[in-house]
Coordinates of C-alpha atoms in Angstrom, one line a residue:
Chain Q
M1 CA 0.2 -0.1 -0.3
K2 CA 0.9 3.5 -0.4
L3 CA 0.6 6.3 1.1
S4 CA -0.8 9.1 -1.5
T5 CA 0.5 11.5 1.5
G6 CA 3.6 10.7 0.4
T7 CA 7.0 12.5 -0.5
N8 CA 5.4 16.6 -0.9
H9 CA 8.0 16.8 -4.5
A10 CA 7.5 20.2 -4.7
A11 CA 9.2 21.6 -0.9
F12 CA 11.8 18.2 -2.2
G13 CA 12.4 20.1 -4.8
V14 CA 13.5 16.1 -7.7
P15 CA 14.6 13.3 -4.9
L16 CA 18.4 12.8 -4.1
K17 CA 18.4 9.3 -5.4
G18 CA 21.5 6.9 -5.7
P19 CA 25.1 7.7 -5.6
G20 CA 24.4 11.7 -5.3
R21 CA 21.9 11.1 -2.2
L22 CA 24.7 9.1 -0.3
W23 CA 28.1 10.5 -1.6
T24 CA 25.4 14.0 0.4
E25 CA 24.5 11.8 2.6
L26 CA 27.7 11.0 3.7
S27 CA 29.2 14.7 3.9
I28 CA 25.9 16.1 5.9
L29 CA 26.9 13.5 8.5
F30 CA 30.3 14.3 8.2
R31 CA 29.6 17.9 9.1
I32 CA 27.2 16.8 12.0
Q33 CA 30.3 14.1 13.5
F34 CA 33.2 17.4 12.2
A35 CA 29.7 20.1 14.2
I36 CA 31.4 18.0 17.7
V37 CA 34.6 19.0 17.8
R38 CA 34.9 22.0 15.8
D39 CA 35.3 24.9 18.5
S40 CA 37.9 22.2 19.9
W41 CA 40.1 20.4 17.1
A42 CA 42.7 22.1 18.3
W43 CA 43.0 20.4 21.4
V44 CA 41.9 16.9 20.0
I45 CA 44.7 16.9 17.4
L46 CA 47.2 17.9 20.1
M47 CA 46.1 15.5 23.0
A48 CA 45.6 12.7 19.9
T49 CA 50.1 14.0 19.3
M50 CA 50.8 14.0 22.7
F51 CA 51.2 10.2 23.1
P52 CA 52.9 9.3 20.0
L53 CA 55.7 12.4 20.1
T54 CA 56.5 11.8 23.3
T55 CA 57.2 8.6 23.2
V56 CA 59.4 9.6 20.3
L57 CA 61.5 11.9 21.5
F58 CA 61.9 10.0 24.8
M59 CA 63.7 7.9 22.7
K60 CA 66.4 10.1 22.5
F61 CA 66.9 8.8 26.6
F62 CA 66.2 5.7 26.7
A63 CA 67.4 4.4 23.5
E64 CA 72.0 4.7 23.3
N65 CA 72.9 5.8 19.5
P66 CA 69.1 3.7 18.3
S67 CA 70.0 1.9 15.1
E68 CA 67.4 3.1 11.8
E69 CA 66.2 0.0 12.2
M70 CA 65.0 0.3 15.6
M71 CA 63.8 4.0 15.2
I72 CA 61.4 3.3 12.2
R73 CA 60.3 -0.3 14.5
I74 CA 59.3 2.6 17.0
I75 CA 58.3 5.2 14.8
A76 CA 56.9 3.1 12.4
G77 CA 54.0 1.5 15.3
N78 CA 53.5 4.4 16.8
L79 CA 52.3 5.5 13.7
I80 CA 50.2 2.6 13.3
F81 CA 49.3 2.5 16.6
G82 CA 47.1 6.0 16.1
V83 CA 45.6 4.8 13.6
I84 CA 44.4 1.9 15.7
V85 CA 43.7 3.8 19.0
M86 CA 41.4 6.1 16.2
G87 CA 39.3 2.8 15.2
M88 CA 39.2 0.3 17.6
N89 CA 39.3 3.6 21.1
G90 CA 38.2 6.0 19.9
M91 CA 35.6 4.7 18.1
G92 CA 34.3 2.4 20.1
Q93 CA 34.3 5.7 23.1
E94 CA 32.6 8.3 20.7
I95 CA 29.8 5.4 19.6
S96 CA 28.7 4.5 22.4
W97 CA 29.0 8.2 23.6
Q98 CA 26.3 8.8 21.5
K99 CA 24.7 5.8 21.7
H100 CA 24.2 7.1 25.5
E101 CA 23.6 10.7 24.7
G102 CA 20.3 9.3 22.7
H103 CA 22.2 11.1 19.7
F104 CA 21.1 7.6 17.7
T105 CA 16.8 8.6 17.9
Y106 CA 18.0 10.9 15.7
Y107 CA 20.2 9.0 13.4
A108 CA 17.7 6.3 13.3
S109 CA 14.7 8.5 12.5
L110 CA 16.2 9.2 9.5
P111 CA 16.2 7.2 6.7
I112 CA 20.4 6.8 6.5
S113 CA 22.7 3.4 6.0
K114 CA 25.1 2.5 9.3
I115 CA 27.6 2.4 7.2
N116 CA 27.2 5.8 5.9
F117 CA 27.6 7.3 9.9
V118 CA 30.3 4.8 10.5
L119 CA 33.0 6.6 8.1
A120 CA 31.0 9.8 8.7
N121 CA 32.4 9.2 12.3
L122 CA 35.6 7.9 10.9
F123 CA 36.4 10.5 9.0
R124 CA 36.0 12.3 11.2
G125 CA 38.9 10.1 13.9
L126 CA 40.8 10.5 11.1
L127 CA 41.6 14.4 10.5
N128 CA 42.4 13.9 13.9
T129 CA 44.7 11.0 13.4
I130 CA 46.7 12.8 10.2
P131 CA 48.3 16.0 12.1
S132 CA 49.5 13.0 14.9
F133 CA 50.4 11.3 11.7
V134 CA 52.8 14.3 9.4
I135 CA 54.5 15.3 13.0
L136 CA 56.0 12.0 14.1
G137 CA 57.3 11.6 10.5
M138 CA 58.3 14.7 9.8
I139 CA 60.2 14.1 13.9
G140 CA 61.2 10.6 12.8
Q141 CA 63.1 12.1 9.0
L142 CA 64.5 16.0 10.3
I143 CA 66.1 13.9 15.0
Y144 CA 66.2 11.2 13.5
G145 CA 67.8 11.7 9.6
I146 CA 64.6 8.4 8.3
Q147 CA 64.7 8.7 5.1
F148 CA 60.7 7.7 5.0
H149 CA 59.4 6.0 1.1
Y150 CA 56.5 7.8 0.8
S151 CA 55.3 5.6 -2.1
W152 CA 50.8 6.1 -3.3
G153 CA 51.2 2.5 -1.4
L154 CA 51.2 4.5 2.1
P155 CA 47.3 6.1 1.6
L156 CA 46.0 2.1 0.9
V157 CA 48.2 1.0 3.8
I158 CA 46.5 3.5 6.1
I159 CA 42.9 3.1 5.0
L160 CA 42.8 -1.0 5.4
S161 CA 44.6 -0.6 8.8
L162 CA 42.3 1.5 9.6
A163 CA 38.5 -0.7 8.3
S164 CA 40.7 -3.7 9.4
V165 CA 40.1 -2.7 12.4
V166 CA 37.5 -0.6 13.1
G167 CA 34.5 -3.2 13.9
I168 CA 35.6 -3.6 16.2
G169 CA 35.3 -0.7 17.8
V170 CA 31.7 0.3 16.0
Y171 CA 30.5 -3.1 18.0
I172 CA 31.8 -2.8 21.3
G173 CA 30.3 1.4 20.5
F174 CA 26.5 -0.3 19.1
W175 CA 26.3 -2.8 22.2
S176 CA 28.1 -0.8 24.6
P177 CA 26.4 -1.6 28.4
N178 CA 27.1 1.5 29.7
H179 CA 29.4 4.3 28.0
Q180 CA 31.5 3.6 31.5
L181 CA 32.1 -0.6 30.5
T182 CA 32.5 0.2 26.5
N183 CA 35.4 2.7 28.7
M184 CA 37.4 -0.1 30.2
L185 CA 36.2 -2.4 28.0
V186 CA 38.7 -0.4 24.7
Q187 CA 41.0 0.3 27.9
A188 CA 41.5 -3.5 28.3
L189 CA 41.7 -3.9 24.0
M190 CA 44.1 -1.0 23.7
M191 CA 46.6 -3.0 26.6
V192 CA 46.7 -6.9 24.1
V193 CA 47.4 -4.2 20.9
T194 CA 50.3 -2.6 22.8
F195 CA 51.6 -5.1 25.1
L196 CA 50.6 -8.5 23.8
S197 CA 51.2 -8.3 20.1
P198 CA 53.2 -7.1 17.5
V199 CA 52.6 -3.4 16.8
M200 CA 55.1 -1.5 19.1
V201 CA 58.2 -5.1 19.5
E202 CA 59.0 -7.9 17.3
I203 CA 57.6 -10.7 16.5
D204 CA 60.2 -12.3 17.7
Q205 CA 59.9 -10.2 20.5
L206 CA 56.3 -12.4 21.9
P207 CA 56.0 -15.5 23.3
A208 CA 55.5 -18.3 21.4
P209 CA 51.6 -19.3 22.8
L210 CA 51.9 -14.6 22.0
Q211 CA 53.1 -14.9 18.8
W212 CA 50.2 -17.5 17.4
L213 CA 47.6 -15.9 19.3
S214 CA 48.7 -12.4 16.8
Y215 CA 47.9 -14.1 14.2
I216 CA 44.1 -13.8 14.0
F217 CA 45.1 -10.1 15.5
P218 CA 44.7 -7.5 12.5
T219 CA 46.6 -5.0 14.6
T220 CA 50.0 -7.5 13.5
Y221 CA 49.1 -7.4 9.6
A222 CA 48.8 -3.7 10.5
A223 CA 51.9 -3.2 11.2
D224 CA 53.9 -5.0 9.4
A225 CA 52.4 -3.7 6.6
M226 CA 53.7 -0.1 7.9
R227 CA 56.6 -0.8 9.0
N228 CA 57.7 -2.6 5.3
V229 CA 55.9 0.1 3.6
L230 CA 57.9 3.3 5.0
L231 CA 60.7 1.2 5.6
T232 CA 61.6 -0.2 1.7
G233 CA 57.6 1.4 -0.7
W234 CA 55.0 -1.0 -1.5
S235 CA 56.8 -4.5 -2.0
R236 CA 54.8 -8.3 -2.5
G237 CA 55.1 -8.7 2.1
V238 CA 53.0 -4.7 1.6
M239 CA 50.4 -6.4 -0.2
L240 CA 50.1 -10.0 1.6
D241 CA 49.1 -7.4 4.2
C242 CA 47.3 -6.0 2.8
V243 CA 45.2 -8.2 1.7
V244 CA 44.6 -9.9 5.0
L245 CA 43.8 -6.1 6.2
L246 CA 41.4 -6.5 3.2
G247 CA 40.0 -9.8 4.5
Y248 CA 39.4 -8.1 7.5
S249 CA 37.6 -4.7 5.9
L250 CA 35.7 -7.2 4.3
V251 CA 33.8 -8.9 6.5
T252 CA 34.1 -5.8 8.9
I253 CA 31.6 -4.6 6.5
V254 CA 29.4 -7.6 6.6
L255 CA 29.2 -8.0 10.7
I256 CA 28.6 -3.8 10.9
N257 CA 25.6 -4.1 8.4
K258 CA 24.1 -7.2 10.3
M259 CA 25.3 -7.4 13.6
V260 CA 25.0 -4.2 14.1
N261 CA 21.6 -2.2 14.8
W262 CA 20.6 0.7 16.3
R263 CA 17.2 0.6 15.1
V264 CA 15.5 -2.4 16.9
N265 CA 16.2 -2.2 20.2
K266 CA 15.4 -5.6 21.3
Chain F
M1 CA -12.0 2.7 3.1
E2 CA -10.2 4.6 5.0
R3 CA -6.5 3.6 4.5
M4 CA -4.4 3.2 7.4
V5 CA -1.3 4.5 8.2
Y6 CA -0.6 1.8 11.4
E7 CA -1.6 -0.7 12.8
V8 CA -1.0 -1.8 16.2
R9 CA -2.0 -5.4 16.9
D10 CA -1.8 -7.3 20.4
V11 CA 1.7 -5.2 21.2
S12 CA 3.0 -5.9 24.6
K13 CA 6.6 -4.5 25.5
L14 CA 8.2 -6.9 28.4
Y15 CA 11.4 -7.1 30.6
K16 CA 13.7 -9.7 32.6
K17 CA 11.4 -11.7 31.6
G18 CA 7.8 -11.2 31.7
K19 CA 8.2 -9.7 35.2
V20 CA 8.0 -6.0 33.9
K21 CA 6.2 -5.2 31.6
A22 CA 6.9 -1.7 28.9
N23 CA 2.6 -1.7 27.5
E24 CA 0.3 -4.7 27.1
D25 CA -2.0 -6.3 24.6
I26 CA -2.7 -3.0 22.6
T27 CA -3.8 -1.8 19.9
F28 CA -5.4 0.2 17.4
D29 CA -5.3 1.6 13.7
I30 CA -4.4 5.0 12.7
P31 CA -6.2 6.3 9.2
E32 CA -4.7 8.1 7.2
G33 CA -4.4 12.4 7.4
E34 CA -5.7 11.9 11.2
I35 CA -4.6 14.0 14.1
L36 CA -4.2 10.8 16.9
G37 CA -3.0 12.0 20.6
V38 CA -1.3 10.3 22.8
L39 CA -2.3 10.8 26.4
G40 CA -1.3 9.4 29.4
P41 CA 0.6 10.5 33.0
N42 CA 4.7 10.4 33.2
G43 CA 5.0 7.0 33.0
A44 CA 1.8 5.3 31.9
G45 CA 4.3 3.8 28.3
K46 CA 3.5 6.7 25.7
S47 CA 7.1 6.4 24.7
T48 CA 7.5 2.9 24.0
L49 CA 4.8 2.5 22.6
I50 CA 6.0 5.7 19.9
K51 CA 9.0 3.6 20.0
Q52 CA 7.8 0.5 18.9
M53 CA 6.2 2.6 16.0
V54 CA 8.9 4.1 14.5
G55 CA 11.1 0.9 14.6
H56 CA 13.4 2.0 17.7
L57 CA 12.2 -1.0 20.0
K58 CA 10.8 -4.2 19.1
P59 CA 7.7 -5.3 20.5
T60 CA 7.6 -8.5 22.5
E61 CA 4.5 -9.8 21.5
G62 CA 1.5 -8.5 18.4
R63 CA 2.7 -6.9 14.8
I64 CA 2.9 -3.2 14.1
L65 CA 2.0 -3.2 10.2
F66 CA 2.9 0.5 8.8
A67 CA 1.2 1.5 5.1
G68 CA 0.3 -2.9 5.7
E69 CA 4.2 -3.6 6.7
D70 CA 6.2 -5.4 9.5
V71 CA 7.3 -2.0 11.1
S72 CA 9.8 -3.9 12.2
K73 CA 11.4 -5.4 9.0
Q74 CA 10.9 -2.0 7.8
T75 CA 12.1 0.2 9.6
R76 CA 14.3 2.3 6.8
K77 CA 10.6 2.8 5.1
V78 CA 8.8 3.6 8.1
A79 CA 12.0 6.6 8.7
S80 CA 12.0 7.5 4.9
L81 CA 8.1 8.4 5.4
V82 CA 7.9 9.3 9.4
A83 CA 9.4 12.4 11.2
Y84 CA 9.5 12.1 14.7
Y85 CA 10.8 14.3 17.3
S86 CA 11.9 13.0 20.6
Q87 CA 12.1 14.6 23.6
E88 CA 15.9 13.6 24.8
P89 CA 18.6 15.4 24.1
H90 CA 19.8 15.3 19.9
V91 CA 23.4 15.0 18.2
L92 CA 22.3 18.8 16.5
S93 CA 23.4 21.2 19.8
A94 CA 26.3 21.5 18.0
L95 CA 25.3 22.5 15.1
K96 CA 23.5 26.4 14.0
T97 CA 19.9 27.3 13.9
Y98 CA 20.0 26.8 10.6
E99 CA 22.4 23.9 9.7
A100 CA 20.4 21.6 12.1
L101 CA 17.2 22.3 9.6
A102 CA 19.2 22.7 6.4
F103 CA 20.6 19.1 7.4
T104 CA 18.0 17.4 8.7
G105 CA 16.3 18.1 5.7
R106 CA 19.3 16.7 3.4
L107 CA 18.7 13.5 5.3
R108 CA 15.5 13.1 4.3
G109 CA 16.8 13.3 0.6
M110 CA 15.7 17.1 -0.8
T111 CA 18.3 19.1 -2.3
K112 CA 20.1 21.1 -0.7
S113 CA 18.0 24.6 -2.7
A114 CA 15.2 23.4 -0.8
A115 CA 16.4 22.3 2.3
D116 CA 18.3 25.1 2.8
R117 CA 14.8 27.7 1.1
E118 CA 13.0 26.0 3.8
A119 CA 15.1 25.9 6.1
E120 CA 14.7 29.7 5.8
E121 CA 11.4 30.0 6.0
L122 CA 10.8 28.4 9.5
L123 CA 13.1 30.4 10.7
E124 CA 11.2 33.1 9.5
Q125 CA 7.6 31.0 11.0
F126 CA 9.8 30.5 14.4
G127 CA 10.9 34.0 14.5
M128 CA 14.6 32.9 14.8
T129 CA 15.5 34.4 11.6
E130 CA 18.4 36.2 12.8
L131 CA 19.4 32.6 15.4
R132 CA 20.2 31.2 12.2
N133 CA 24.2 31.0 12.4
K134 CA 23.8 30.4 15.8
Q135 CA 25.2 26.7 17.3
L136 CA 21.9 25.3 19.2
K137 CA 23.9 24.8 22.5
H138 CA 23.6 28.4 23.3
L139 CA 19.7 28.7 22.4
S140 CA 16.8 28.8 25.4
G141 CA 15.2 25.7 26.2
G142 CA 11.7 26.9 24.6
Q143 CA 14.0 27.4 20.7
K144 CA 15.5 24.3 21.2
R145 CA 12.0 22.8 21.0
M146 CA 11.6 24.9 18.4
V147 CA 14.2 23.6 16.6
G148 CA 13.6 20.6 17.2
I149 CA 9.8 20.5 15.9
G150 CA 10.9 21.9 12.6
T151 CA 13.4 19.2 12.5
V152 CA 9.8 17.2 11.9
L153 CA 9.1 19.8 9.5
I154 CA 11.0 20.5 7.1
G155 CA 10.4 17.5 4.7
H156 CA 6.6 17.1 4.4
S157 CA 6.6 13.9 5.7
P158 CA 3.4 12.3 5.3
V159 CA 3.4 10.9 9.2
M160 CA 4.5 13.1 12.0
I161 CA 5.0 11.9 15.0
F162 CA 5.2 15.1 18.4
D163 CA 6.9 13.6 21.4
E164 CA 6.1 16.2 24.1
P165 CA 6.4 19.2 21.7
T166 CA 5.0 22.1 23.5
N167 CA 6.8 22.2 27.1
E168 CA 9.2 24.3 27.9
L169 CA 7.4 26.6 25.2
D170 CA 5.6 29.9 26.0
P171 CA 2.0 30.5 25.1
K172 CA 2.7 32.2 21.1
N173 CA 5.1 29.5 20.9
R174 CA 2.7 26.7 21.5
R175 CA -0.2 28.9 19.4
L176 CA 2.4 28.6 16.6
V177 CA 2.9 25.3 17.1
W178 CA -0.4 23.9 17.4
N179 CA -1.4 26.1 14.2
L180 CA 1.4 24.5 12.1
I181 CA 0.4 20.9 13.6
K182 CA -3.5 22.4 12.1
E183 CA -2.0 23.7 8.6
R184 CA 0.5 20.9 7.2
N185 CA -2.5 17.8 8.6
R186 CA -4.6 20.0 5.9
Q187 CA -2.4 19.1 3.8
G188 CA -2.9 15.6 4.4
T189 CA -0.4 14.8 6.8
T190 CA -1.1 12.6 10.1
V191 CA -0.1 13.3 12.9
I192 CA 0.5 11.3 16.4
L193 CA 1.0 14.3 19.4
V194 CA 1.9 12.6 22.5
T195 CA 1.3 15.1 25.5
H196 CA 0.1 15.2 28.5
N197 CA -0.8 18.5 28.0
V198 CA -4.3 17.8 27.5
L199 CA -6.8 21.0 27.2
E200 CA -4.1 22.1 24.3
A201 CA -4.6 18.8 22.1
E202 CA -8.1 18.9 22.8
Q203 CA -7.7 21.6 20.3
V204 CA -6.0 20.1 18.0
V205 CA -6.9 16.4 18.2
H206 CA -9.5 14.2 15.6
R207 CA -8.5 11.0 18.8
V208 CA -7.9 10.4 21.7
A209 CA -5.9 7.9 23.1
V210 CA -5.6 7.7 26.5
I211 CA -3.0 5.0 27.7
N212 CA -2.0 4.2 32.1
H213 CA 0.0 1.8 33.6
G214 CA 1.3 0.6 29.9
R215 CA -2.3 -0.4 29.2
L216 CA -5.0 1.7 26.3
L217 CA -8.0 2.6 28.0
D218 CA -9.5 4.2 25.5
I219 CA -9.3 4.9 21.9
D220 CA -12.6 7.1 20.5
A221 CA -13.5 10.7 18.8
V222 CA -12.6 13.4 22.0
S223 CA -16.8 14.5 21.5
R224 CA -17.4 10.7 22.1
L225 CA -14.9 10.5 25.3
K226 CA -16.2 13.5 26.1
Q227 CA -20.1 11.8 26.6
K228 CA -18.3 9.2 27.7
V229 CA -18.0 11.6 31.7
D230 CA -21.1 13.5 30.2
Q231 CA -23.3 11.4 33.1
R232 CA -22.1 13.8 35.9
L233 CA -21.8 17.5 35.8
K234 CA -18.4 19.2 36.6
F235 CA -17.8 22.2 39.5
E236 CA -15.0 24.7 39.9
L237 CA -14.9 25.7 43.2
S238 CA -12.4 28.4 44.4
T239 CA -12.2 28.5 48.1
E240 CA -11.0 30.1 50.6
F241 CA -6.6 29.7 51.0
G242 CA -6.3 27.0 54.3
R243 CA -9.6 25.8 53.8
K244 CA -9.6 23.4 50.7
E245 CA -9.3 20.7 53.8
E246 CA -12.6 21.5 54.4
V247 CA -14.5 22.0 52.2
M248 CA -13.4 18.3 50.1
A249 CA -14.1 17.0 53.4
A250 CA -17.6 18.8 53.1
L251 CA -18.7 17.8 49.8
A252 CA -16.9 14.1 48.8
Y253 CA -20.3 12.5 50.2
W254 CA -21.4 14.4 46.3
G255 CA -19.3 13.0 43.6
S256 CA -15.1 12.8 42.6
M257 CA -13.0 15.4 44.0
Q258 CA -9.8 16.8 42.0
D259 CA -7.6 18.9 43.9
N260 CA -6.5 21.7 41.4
G261 CA -3.9 23.3 43.8
E262 CA -4.2 25.7 45.3
N263 CA -7.5 26.7 46.7
R264 CA -9.1 25.3 43.6
L265 CA -11.8 22.1 43.1
V266 CA -12.8 20.3 40.3
L267 CA -16.2 17.5 41.7
L268 CA -17.6 15.5 38.7
V269 CA -21.4 14.5 40.0
E270 CA -24.6 12.4 38.4
K271 CA -26.7 14.4 36.8
Q272 CA -29.8 13.8 38.7
E273 CA -27.6 15.1 42.3
A274 CA -26.4 18.4 41.0
S275 CA -29.4 19.8 42.1
R276 CA -29.5 18.6 45.3
M277 CA -25.2 19.4 46.5
L278 CA -26.5 22.8 44.5
D279 CA -29.4 23.6 46.9
H280 CA -26.2 22.0 49.7
I281 CA -23.8 24.5 49.6
I282 CA -26.5 26.9 49.4
R283 CA -27.3 26.2 52.4
H284 CA -24.4 26.0 54.5
P285 CA -23.2 29.7 53.9
E286 CA -20.5 28.9 56.8
L287 CA -18.5 26.6 53.5
P288 CA -15.5 28.5 53.0
I289 CA -16.3 28.5 49.1
E290 CA -15.2 31.6 47.8
E291 CA -16.9 31.0 44.3
Y292 CA -18.3 28.0 41.7
A293 CA -19.0 27.1 38.3
V294 CA -20.0 24.3 36.1
K295 CA -18.7 23.7 33.4
P296 CA -19.2 21.3 31.4
P297 CA -16.3 18.0 30.7
S298 CA -13.4 18.6 29.6
L299 CA -10.4 16.7 27.4
E300 CA -9.3 16.1 30.7
D301 CA -12.1 15.5 32.7
V302 CA -12.3 12.3 30.6
Y303 CA -8.6 11.0 31.0
F304 CA -9.3 11.3 35.2
H305 CA -12.5 9.7 34.8
I306 CA -11.0 7.0 32.1
D307 CA -7.7 6.7 35.1
E308 CA -10.4 6.4 37.6
Q309 CA -12.9 3.6 36.1
V310 CA -10.2 1.4 35.1
R311 CA -8.5 1.7 39.2
K312 CA -11.5 0.9 40.4
E313 CA -11.9 -2.5 38.1
A314 CA -8.9 -3.3 38.8
A315 CA -9.4 -3.1 43.0
L316 CA -12.7 -4.9 42.4
V317 CA -10.4 -7.6 40.9

């Protein structure tokens, strides 16, 4: 049955459909997300930069004459760490906060897709992460004299790394029974990423059980791809890592579509 | 034949394995072009029902059809045809007033020019054009609510749901909102209006669903609901300050008494008893009554009457 009082086309103009509609949806959702931080973006970037910046600068005190390989590992680890923090920790907390602030009521009342909502959050997170990414790279080059390879593969690695881990953050955010529990959970996950998977350390420095366990984390492949693409540029090893990350990303998209629902709260 | 926008069938929402019932066995239809008022006190289950109707909450039992299709399976379709404004604080507070309206219109699928034009028109109607570039978080409660109402109006959805739209509004804006709702209804929009402001809703709604304790107590046209209490006359009494209890005690025998605050009382009396009660007041000038008037029942009286009936029935069971 069709409602005779359907969309008033005179008021709508010609209603948007297809890719144009999706693009409009994404850009408007991003602008809504960006509005949340537009008054405080400088602080957000400063805080996002603080941890990796401090780590890299303190290397001068911790390690005597660190080798170039060691510095690349630490800087690449910090770069990918920033991406993972944003994708998992940031997204989980952000979506959970929006859920408990009642924002979902607004979004769920509109004919928009969840993927676009997630992408808008992701782009906002990226805006906060990219400056710290650039600063870290510059410090590596200027202070430690490391020559990174800035190949076309780098943005691909960043996007795939982000897409592969973001599902975990999104799922936690949508599932979140309360914001405090979400905070604790994402902090615990960051512990796993920092100390129990080969992001900040080499995989062979981990105990054997953790080495095996680490193969199921997308972060392992993300860190490896980032390290290699910065060190040598695009290579077969980076490509294989990217294929694995693409697999995780596709699974993420399917899971977000199938399992995450903001409308029908059971 | 009337076309139904909503068909609500035996809907219940149970929590904690059925121990807590947010609503129970609710059945009714909403035909196209109607303004339905959903009345009930705080915590009556009105918002639960509305969340079920927009697909934000899945009924534990029963089903809700929107334009003939199950709401829980067509949530996106419902979202594209039903504009809903809840009371919850929303995501738009960081946006400028104008952005909040135009962005919502565009998310409903409007073109940029159409959304911009309608946003400007709404701001003008609300008398808020000068506030177009002010962030929502810096507006007063009433102004924020007007923008919230604007987010429902923009896009001309065929069905609009307002949850307590006139809370926090001054009388001028309240009148404006009711007029806008009536105007949209004249253009064909079906409106569902959740409110506990019975007196104002009476001016707007075609039918009323009275809800309390999660149950639908009655649903009918305002005039027919009034007939149900027409057997009683309504006496509005003003007492001397501080002596209300004396009057309540003296007149309780004659009918059901409501305390309307300060020094005001309302007494609903069976018609055949009314003249005797009036005689009683006249013969007892010592009663501290300053004024009294006989009035026809309002929708508010209907609401209290239905609630009282249900409570009496429950007590008997």
